[in-house]
């Protein structure tokens, strides 16, 4: 496996991230350009991009909260986000479909955990579809409960990891 590199997102990554988000997420699960731009603008420290040979091939983005409410739609545009808060809410975890299944998401998520831990964060929260529950358990997350969100017309599950 060629070794990818990692860095914080910058505004000029918006269109490439949108392209990956749109090609990897189904239907209206994908975040809009406005949401991606807001996440880069407001919390670049929590927006990690992975590059391979100079091309962005995946990313993870997030916001922080004192009280996590996973079904809060406004939070997806970082309304209510507080960079000082200890709990990280992950919004997108995505790898370009051309590079999926090669272990890159494990590497990206481990890199993200280590960066968040280094920033003093205490917990990571995410929502995933049924088919990714086992993957996140494998990465160290614990199952919390089915989510009340029907984002994108699908059912979701809440997962958490203490770091
Ligand atoms: C989810 C996604 C990021 C995974 O990326 P990927 O490149 O296919 O995943 P990887 O190949 O890195 O696999 C991740 C790890 O989970 C493991 N894994 C994968 N499926 C698994 C399963 N069903 N059970 C247990 N472990 C599993 C892999 O073995 C790998 O672990 P390893 O590196 O220790 O061997 C990718 O499929 C994607 O972008 N999907 C669209 C967006 C999405 O739905 N994101 C998740 C929503 S929260």
PDB file of C-alpha atoms and ligand atoms in Angstrom:
ATOM      1  CA  UNK A   1       0.000   0.000   0.000  1.00  0.00           C
ATOM      2  CA  UNK A   2       1.390   3.419  -0.938  1.00  0.00           C
ATOM      3  CA  UNK A   3       1.511   5.492   2.215  1.00  0.00           C
ATOM      4  CA  UNK A   4      -0.979   8.361   2.235  1.00  0.00           C
ATOM      5  CA  UNK A   5      -0.308  11.676   3.941  1.00  0.00           C
ATOM      6  CA  UNK A   6      -2.641  13.693   6.161  1.00  0.00           C
ATOM      7  CA  UNK A   7      -3.366  17.377   6.671  1.00  0.00           C
ATOM      8  CA  UNK A   8      -6.140  19.774   7.719  1.00  0.00           C
ATOM      9  CA  UNK A   9      -8.612  20.735   5.016  1.00  0.00           C
ATOM     10  CA  UNK A  10      -8.395  24.182   3.387  1.00  0.00           C
ATOM     11  CA  UNK A  11     -11.178  25.977   1.465  1.00  0.00           C
ATOM     12  CA  UNK A  12      -9.747  24.939  -1.919  1.00  0.00           C
ATOM     13  CA  UNK A  13     -10.431  21.279  -0.964  1.00  0.00           C
ATOM     14  CA  UNK A  14     -14.204  21.913  -0.968  1.00  0.00           C
ATOM     15  CA  UNK A  15     -14.962  20.807  -4.532  1.00  0.00           C
ATOM     16  CA  UNK A  16     -12.831  17.647  -4.406  1.00  0.00           C
ATOM     17  CA  UNK A  17     -14.382  16.699  -1.048  1.00  0.00           C
ATOM     18  CA  UNK A  18     -17.850  17.279  -2.493  1.00  0.00           C
ATOM     19  CA  UNK A  19     -16.969  15.050  -5.441  1.00  0.00           C
ATOM     20  CA  UNK A  20     -15.875  12.217  -3.108  1.00  0.00           C
ATOM     21  CA  UNK A  21     -18.851  12.725  -0.773  1.00  0.00           C
ATOM     22  CA  UNK A  22     -21.303  12.623  -3.689  1.00  0.00           C
ATOM     23  CA  UNK A  23     -19.756   9.564  -5.310  1.00  0.00           C
ATOM     24  CA  UNK A  24     -19.482   7.545  -2.080  1.00  0.00           C
ATOM     25  CA  UNK A  25     -22.695   8.366  -0.173  1.00  0.00           C
ATOM     26  CA  UNK A  26     -26.033   7.227  -1.502  1.00  0.00           C
ATOM     27  CA  UNK A  27     -28.697   9.706  -2.609  1.00  0.00           C
ATOM     28  CA  UNK A  28     -29.384  12.586  -0.261  1.00  0.00           C
ATOM     29  CA  UNK A  29     -27.173  11.211   2.518  1.00  0.00           C
ATOM     30  CA  UNK A  30     -24.329  13.208   0.950  1.00  0.00           C
ATOM     31  CA  UNK A  31     -23.558  16.560   2.524  1.00  0.00           C
ATOM     32  CA  UNK A  32     -24.089  19.600   0.315  1.00  0.00           C
ATOM     33  CA  UNK A  33     -21.300  21.922  -0.836  1.00  0.00           C
ATOM     34  CA  UNK A  34     -22.516  24.488   1.744  1.00  0.00           C
ATOM     35  CA  UNK A  35     -22.182  22.002   4.609  1.00  0.00           C
ATOM     36  CA  UNK A  36     -18.717  20.892   3.512  1.00  0.00           C
ATOM     37  CA  UNK A  37     -17.578  24.520   3.097  1.00  0.00           C
ATOM     38  CA  UNK A  38     -18.987  25.418   6.548  1.00  0.00           C
ATOM     39  CA  UNK A  39     -17.134  22.522   8.183  1.00  0.00           C
ATOM     40  CA  UNK A  40     -13.820  23.538   6.575  1.00  0.00           C
ATOM     41  CA  UNK A  41     -14.380  27.178   7.442  1.00  0.00           C
ATOM     42  CA  UNK A  42     -15.462  26.709  11.056  1.00  0.00           C
ATOM     43  CA  UNK A  43     -13.444  23.743  12.230  1.00  0.00           C
ATOM     44  CA  UNK A  44     -10.497  22.894   9.954  1.00  0.00           C
ATOM     45  CA  UNK A  45      -8.786  21.226  12.959  1.00  0.00           C
ATOM     46  CA  UNK A  46     -11.519  18.596  12.872  1.00  0.00           C
ATOM     47  CA  UNK A  47     -11.496  18.170   9.095  1.00  0.00           C
ATOM     48  CA  UNK A  48      -8.753  15.732   8.156  1.00  0.00           C
ATOM     49  CA  UNK A  49      -7.966  15.002   4.518  1.00  0.00           C
ATOM     50  CA  UNK A  50      -5.952  12.059   3.271  1.00  0.00           C
ATOM     51  CA  UNK A  51      -3.821  12.423   0.138  1.00  0.00           C
ATOM     52  CA  UNK A  52      -2.237   9.854  -2.099  1.00  0.00           C
ATOM     53  CA  UNK A  53       0.283  11.021  -4.688  1.00  0.00           C
ATOM     54  CA  UNK A  54      -0.974  14.594  -4.267  1.00  0.00           C
ATOM     55  CA  UNK A  55      -4.662  13.763  -4.705  1.00  0.00           C
ATOM     56  CA  UNK A  56      -7.259  13.878  -1.913  1.00  0.00           C
ATOM     57  CA  UNK A  57      -8.736  10.357  -1.676  1.00  0.00           C
ATOM     58  CA  UNK A  58     -10.664  10.569   1.571  1.00  0.00           C
ATOM     59  CA  UNK A  59     -11.589  12.684   4.545  1.00  0.00           C
ATOM     60  CA  UNK A  60     -13.263  12.812   7.928  1.00  0.00           C
ATOM     61  CA  UNK A  61     -14.982  15.887   9.296  1.00  0.00           C
ATOM     62  CA  UNK A  62     -16.431  16.766  12.664  1.00  0.00           C
ATOM     63  CA  UNK A  63     -17.595  19.315  15.211  1.00  0.00           C
ATOM     64  CA  UNK A  64     -17.409  19.468  19.013  1.00  0.00           C
ATOM     65  CA  UNK A  65     -20.091  19.712  21.669  1.00  0.00           C
ATOM     66  CA  UNK A  66     -20.454  19.676  25.438  1.00  0.00           C
ATOM     67  CA  UNK A  67     -23.816  17.903  25.139  1.00  0.00           C
ATOM     68  CA  UNK A  68     -24.006  15.596  22.126  1.00  0.00           C
ATOM     69  CA  UNK A  69     -27.385  15.269  20.411  1.00  0.00           C
ATOM     70  CA  UNK A  70     -26.827  13.108  17.337  1.00  0.00           C
ATOM     71  CA  UNK A  71     -30.186  13.907  15.751  1.00  0.00           C
ATOM     72  CA  UNK A  72     -29.460  17.669  15.676  1.00  0.00           C
ATOM     73  CA  UNK A  73     -29.611  18.563  11.957  1.00  0.00           C
ATOM     74  CA  UNK A  74     -28.345  22.135  12.467  1.00  0.00           C
ATOM     75  CA  UNK A  75     -25.118  20.768  13.982  1.00  0.00           C
ATOM     76  CA  UNK A  76     -24.222  19.377  10.548  1.00  0.00           C
ATOM     77  CA  UNK A  77     -23.524  22.974   9.542  1.00  0.00           C
ATOM     78  CA  UNK A  78     -21.774  23.402  12.883  1.00  0.00           C
ATOM     79  CA  UNK A  79     -24.540  25.442  14.499  1.00  0.00           C
ATOM     80  CA  UNK A  80     -23.852  24.912  18.221  1.00  0.00           C
ATOM     81  CA  UNK A  81     -20.297  23.661  17.619  1.00  0.00           C
ATOM     82  CA  UNK A  82     -17.781  24.759  20.272  1.00  0.00           C
ATOM     83  CA  UNK A  83     -14.117  24.055  19.455  1.00  0.00           C
ATOM     84  CA  UNK A  84     -13.317  23.902  23.186  1.00  0.00           C
ATOM     85  CA  UNK A  85     -15.846  21.137  23.900  1.00  0.00           C
ATOM     86  CA  UNK A  86     -14.445  17.670  24.700  1.00  0.00           C
ATOM     87  CA  UNK A  87     -16.866  15.532  22.675  1.00  0.00           C
ATOM     88  CA  UNK A  88     -16.283  15.120  18.931  1.00  0.00           C
ATOM     89  CA  UNK A  89     -19.194  14.432  16.593  1.00  0.00           C
ATOM     90  CA  UNK A  90     -17.996  12.863  13.348  1.00  0.00           C
ATOM     91  CA  UNK A  91     -20.183  13.776  10.384  1.00  0.00           C
ATOM     92  CA  UNK A  92     -18.555  12.233   7.303  1.00  0.00           C
ATOM     93  CA  UNK A  93     -16.085   9.383   6.987  1.00  0.00           C
ATOM     94  CA  UNK A  94     -15.502   8.824   3.328  1.00  0.00           C
ATOM     95  CA  UNK A  95     -13.029   7.245   0.949  1.00  0.00           C
ATOM     96  CA  UNK A  96     -13.078   7.717  -2.835  1.00  0.00           C
ATOM     97  CA  UNK A  97     -14.793   4.545  -4.142  1.00  0.00           C
ATOM     98  CA  UNK A  98     -11.741   3.925  -6.370  1.00  0.00           C
ATOM     99  CA  UNK A  99      -9.657   3.484  -3.191  1.00  0.00           C
ATOM    100  CA  UNK A 100     -12.078   1.655  -0.899  1.00  0.00           C
ATOM    101  CA  UNK A 101     -11.399  -1.775   0.554  1.00  0.00           C
ATOM    102  CA  UNK A 102      -7.633  -1.245   0.854  1.00  0.00           C
ATOM    103  CA  UNK A 103      -7.438  -0.381   4.550  1.00  0.00           C
ATOM    104  CA  UNK A 104      -7.208   3.374   3.989  1.00  0.00           C
ATOM    105  CA  UNK A 105     -10.211   4.151   6.178  1.00  0.00           C
ATOM    106  CA  UNK A 106      -8.624   2.336   9.135  1.00  0.00           C
ATOM    107  CA  UNK A 107      -5.473   4.366   8.726  1.00  0.00           C
ATOM    108  CA  UNK A 108      -7.452   7.591   8.362  1.00  0.00           C
ATOM    109  CA  UNK A 109      -9.632   6.906  11.413  1.00  0.00           C
ATOM    110  CA  UNK A 110      -6.643   5.943  13.566  1.00  0.00           C
ATOM    111  CA  UNK A 111      -4.862   9.125  12.491  1.00  0.00           C
ATOM    112  CA  UNK A 112      -7.987  11.134  13.327  1.00  0.00           C
ATOM    113  CA  UNK A 113      -8.275   9.522  16.781  1.00  0.00           C
ATOM    114  CA  UNK A 114      -4.671  10.250  17.570  1.00  0.00           C
ATOM    115  CA  UNK A 115      -4.997  13.903  16.484  1.00  0.00           C
ATOM    116  CA  UNK A 116      -8.201  14.379  18.504  1.00  0.00           C
ATOM    117  CA  UNK A 117      -6.626  12.743  21.522  1.00  0.00           C
ATOM    118  CA  UNK A 118      -3.650  15.100  21.149  1.00  0.00           C
ATOM    119  CA  UNK A 119      -6.115  18.033  21.199  1.00  0.00           C
ATOM    120  CA  UNK A 120      -7.485  16.816  24.552  1.00  0.00           C
ATOM    121  CA  UNK A 121     -10.781  15.430  23.226  1.00  0.00           C
ATOM    122  CA  UNK A 122     -12.469  12.749  25.324  1.00  0.00           C
ATOM    123  CA  UNK A 123     -15.118  11.006  23.233  1.00  0.00           C
ATOM    124  CA  UNK A 124     -15.884  10.409  19.556  1.00  0.00           C
ATOM    125  CA  UNK A 125     -19.478   9.961  18.379  1.00  0.00           C
ATOM    126  CA  UNK A 126     -20.813   8.933  14.992  1.00  0.00           C
ATOM    127  CA  UNK A 127     -23.887   7.622  13.234  1.00  0.00           C
ATOM    128  CA  UNK A 128     -23.576   4.816  10.722  1.00  0.00           C
ATOM    129  CA  UNK A 129     -25.671   2.485   8.650  1.00  0.00           C
ATOM    130  CA  UNK A 130     -26.207  -1.125   9.688  1.00  0.00           C
ATOM    131  CA  UNK A 131     -23.587  -2.421   7.288  1.00  0.00           C
ATOM    132  CA  UNK A 132     -20.832  -0.321   8.890  1.00  0.00           C
ATOM    133  CA  UNK A 133     -21.549  -1.241  12.538  1.00  0.00           C
ATOM    134  CA  UNK A 134     -19.064  -4.149  12.435  1.00  0.00           C
ATOM    135  CA  UNK A 135     -16.413  -1.991  10.785  1.00  0.00           C
ATOM    136  CA  UNK A 136     -16.665   0.628  13.537  1.00  0.00           C
ATOM    137  CA  UNK A 137     -16.648  -2.023  16.267  1.00  0.00           C
ATOM    138  CA  UNK A 138     -13.463  -3.320  14.638  1.00  0.00           C
ATOM    139  CA  UNK A 139     -12.046   0.232  14.893  1.00  0.00           C
ATOM    140  CA  UNK A 140     -12.859   0.379  18.633  1.00  0.00           C
ATOM    141  CA  UNK A 141     -16.298   1.996  18.750  1.00  0.00           C
ATOM    142  CA  UNK A 142     -19.084   0.720  20.990  1.00  0.00           C
ATOM    143  CA  UNK A 143     -22.693   0.410  19.853  1.00  0.00           C
ATOM    144  CA  UNK A 144     -25.008   2.861  21.659  1.00  0.00           C
ATOM    145  CA  UNK A 145     -28.495   2.610  20.128  1.00  0.00           C
ATOM    146  CA  UNK A 146     -30.513   2.891  16.941  1.00  0.00           C
ATOM    147  CA  UNK A 147     -30.674   6.544  16.014  1.00  0.00           C
ATOM    148  CA  UNK A 148     -33.884   8.558  15.919  1.00  0.00           C
ATOM    149  CA  UNK A 149     -32.569  10.229  12.744  1.00  0.00           C
ATOM    150  CA  UNK A 150     -33.858   9.068   9.362  1.00  0.00           C
ATOM    151  CA  UNK A 151     -31.247  11.119   7.508  1.00  0.00           C
ATOM    152  CA  UNK A 152     -31.361  10.346   3.756  1.00  0.00           C
ATOM    153  CA  UNK A 153     -34.424   8.143   4.305  1.00  0.00           C
ATOM    154  CA  UNK A 154     -32.378   5.376   5.975  1.00  0.00           C
ATOM    155  CA  UNK A 155     -32.004   3.979   9.475  1.00  0.00           C
ATOM    156  CA  UNK A 156     -28.853   4.809  11.412  1.00  0.00           C
ATOM    157  CA  UNK A 157     -27.008   3.587  14.482  1.00  0.00           C
ATOM    158  CA  UNK A 158     -25.113   5.599  17.072  1.00  0.00           C
ATOM    159  CA  UNK A 159     -21.593   4.527  18.016  1.00  0.00           C
ATOM    160  CA  UNK A 160     -19.178   5.977  20.589  1.00  0.00           C
ATOM    161  CA  UNK A 161     -15.517   5.658  21.531  1.00  0.00           C
ATOM    162  CA  UNK A 162     -13.751   7.083  24.582  1.00  0.00           C
ATOM    163  CA  UNK A 163     -10.246   8.269  23.688  1.00  0.00           C
TER     164      UNK A 163
HETATM  165  C1  LIG B   1     -17.052   3.380   5.169  1.00  0.00           C
HETATM  166  C2  LIG B   1     -15.819   3.532   4.295  1.00  0.00           C
HETATM  167  C3  LIG B   1     -15.112   4.845   4.685  1.00  0.00           C
HETATM  168  C4  LIG B   1     -14.887   2.360   4.550  1.00  0.00           C
HETATM  169  O1  LIG B   1     -13.752   2.512   3.732  1.00  0.00           O
HETATM  170  P1  LIG B   1     -12.959   1.256   3.158  1.00  0.00           P
HETATM  171  O2  LIG B   1     -11.782   1.753   2.424  1.00  0.00           O
HETATM  172  O3  LIG B   1     -13.905   0.422   2.390  1.00  0.00           O
HETATM  173  O4  LIG B   1     -12.578   0.481   4.484  1.00  0.00           O
HETATM  174  P2  LIG B   1     -11.201  -0.271   4.831  1.00  0.00           P
HETATM  175  O5  LIG B   1     -10.787  -1.132   3.694  1.00  0.00           O
HETATM  176  O6  LIG B   1     -10.207   0.758   5.293  1.00  0.00           O
HETATM  177  O7  LIG B   1     -11.665  -1.160   6.016  1.00  0.00           O
HETATM  178  C5  LIG B   1     -11.706  -0.645   7.287  1.00  0.00           C
HETATM  179  C6  LIG B   1     -11.363  -1.693   8.321  1.00  0.00           C
HETATM  180  O8  LIG B   1     -12.563  -2.306   8.732  1.00  0.00           O
HETATM  181  C7  LIG B   1     -12.469  -3.694   8.518  1.00  0.00           C
HETATM  182  N1  LIG B   1     -13.795  -4.111   8.115  1.00  0.00           N
HETATM  183  C8  LIG B   1     -14.426  -3.789   6.974  1.00  0.00           C
HETATM  184  N2  LIG B   1     -15.637  -4.336   6.980  1.00  0.00           N
HETATM  185  C9  LIG B   1     -15.757  -4.985   8.146  1.00  0.00           C
HETATM  186  C10 LIG B   1     -16.769  -5.768   8.741  1.00  0.00           C
HETATM  187  N3  LIG B   1     -17.934  -5.955   8.129  1.00  0.00           N
HETATM  188  N4  LIG B   1     -16.548  -6.287   9.951  1.00  0.00           N
HETATM  189  C11 LIG B   1     -15.388  -6.088  10.603  1.00  0.00           C
HETATM  190  N5  LIG B   1     -14.394  -5.381  10.086  1.00  0.00           N
HETATM  191  C12 LIG B   1     -14.572  -4.834   8.872  1.00  0.00           C
HETATM  192  C13 LIG B   1     -11.415  -3.871   7.452  1.00  0.00           C
HETATM  193  O9  LIG B   1     -10.825  -5.147   7.551  1.00  0.00           O
HETATM  194  C14 LIG B   1     -10.440  -2.796   7.833  1.00  0.00           C
HETATM  195  O10 LIG B   1      -9.680  -3.156   8.963  1.00  0.00           O
HETATM  196  P3  LIG B   1      -8.076  -3.395   8.924  1.00  0.00           P
HETATM  197  O11 LIG B   1      -7.493  -2.175   8.257  1.00  0.00           O
HETATM  198  O12 LIG B   1      -7.706  -3.525  10.365  1.00  0.00           O
HETATM  199  O13 LIG B   1      -7.891  -4.633   8.109  1.00  0.00           O
HETATM  200  C15 LIG B   1     -16.163   3.549   2.788  1.00  0.00           C
HETATM  201  O14 LIG B   1     -16.863   2.367   2.481  1.00  0.00           O
HETATM  202  C16 LIG B   1     -16.996   4.739   2.364  1.00  0.00           C
HETATM  203  O15 LIG B   1     -16.461   5.806   2.055  1.00  0.00           O
HETATM  204  N6  LIG B   1     -18.332   4.551   2.287  1.00  0.00           N
HETATM  205  C17 LIG B   1     -19.257   5.602   1.877  1.00  0.00           C
HETATM  206  C18 LIG B   1     -19.451   6.610   2.951  1.00  0.00           C
HETATM  207  C19 LIG B   1     -19.999   5.984   4.224  1.00  0.00           C
HETATM  208  O16 LIG B   1     -21.002   5.301   4.209  1.00  0.00           O
HETATM  209  N7  LIG B   1     -19.300   6.265   5.339  1.00  0.00           N
HETATM  210  C20 LIG B   1     -19.649   5.737   6.635  1.00  0.00           C
HETATM  211  C21 LIG B   1     -20.785   6.467   7.224  1.00  0.00           C
HETATM  212  S1  LIG B   1     -20.489   6.879   8.872  1.00  0.00           S
END
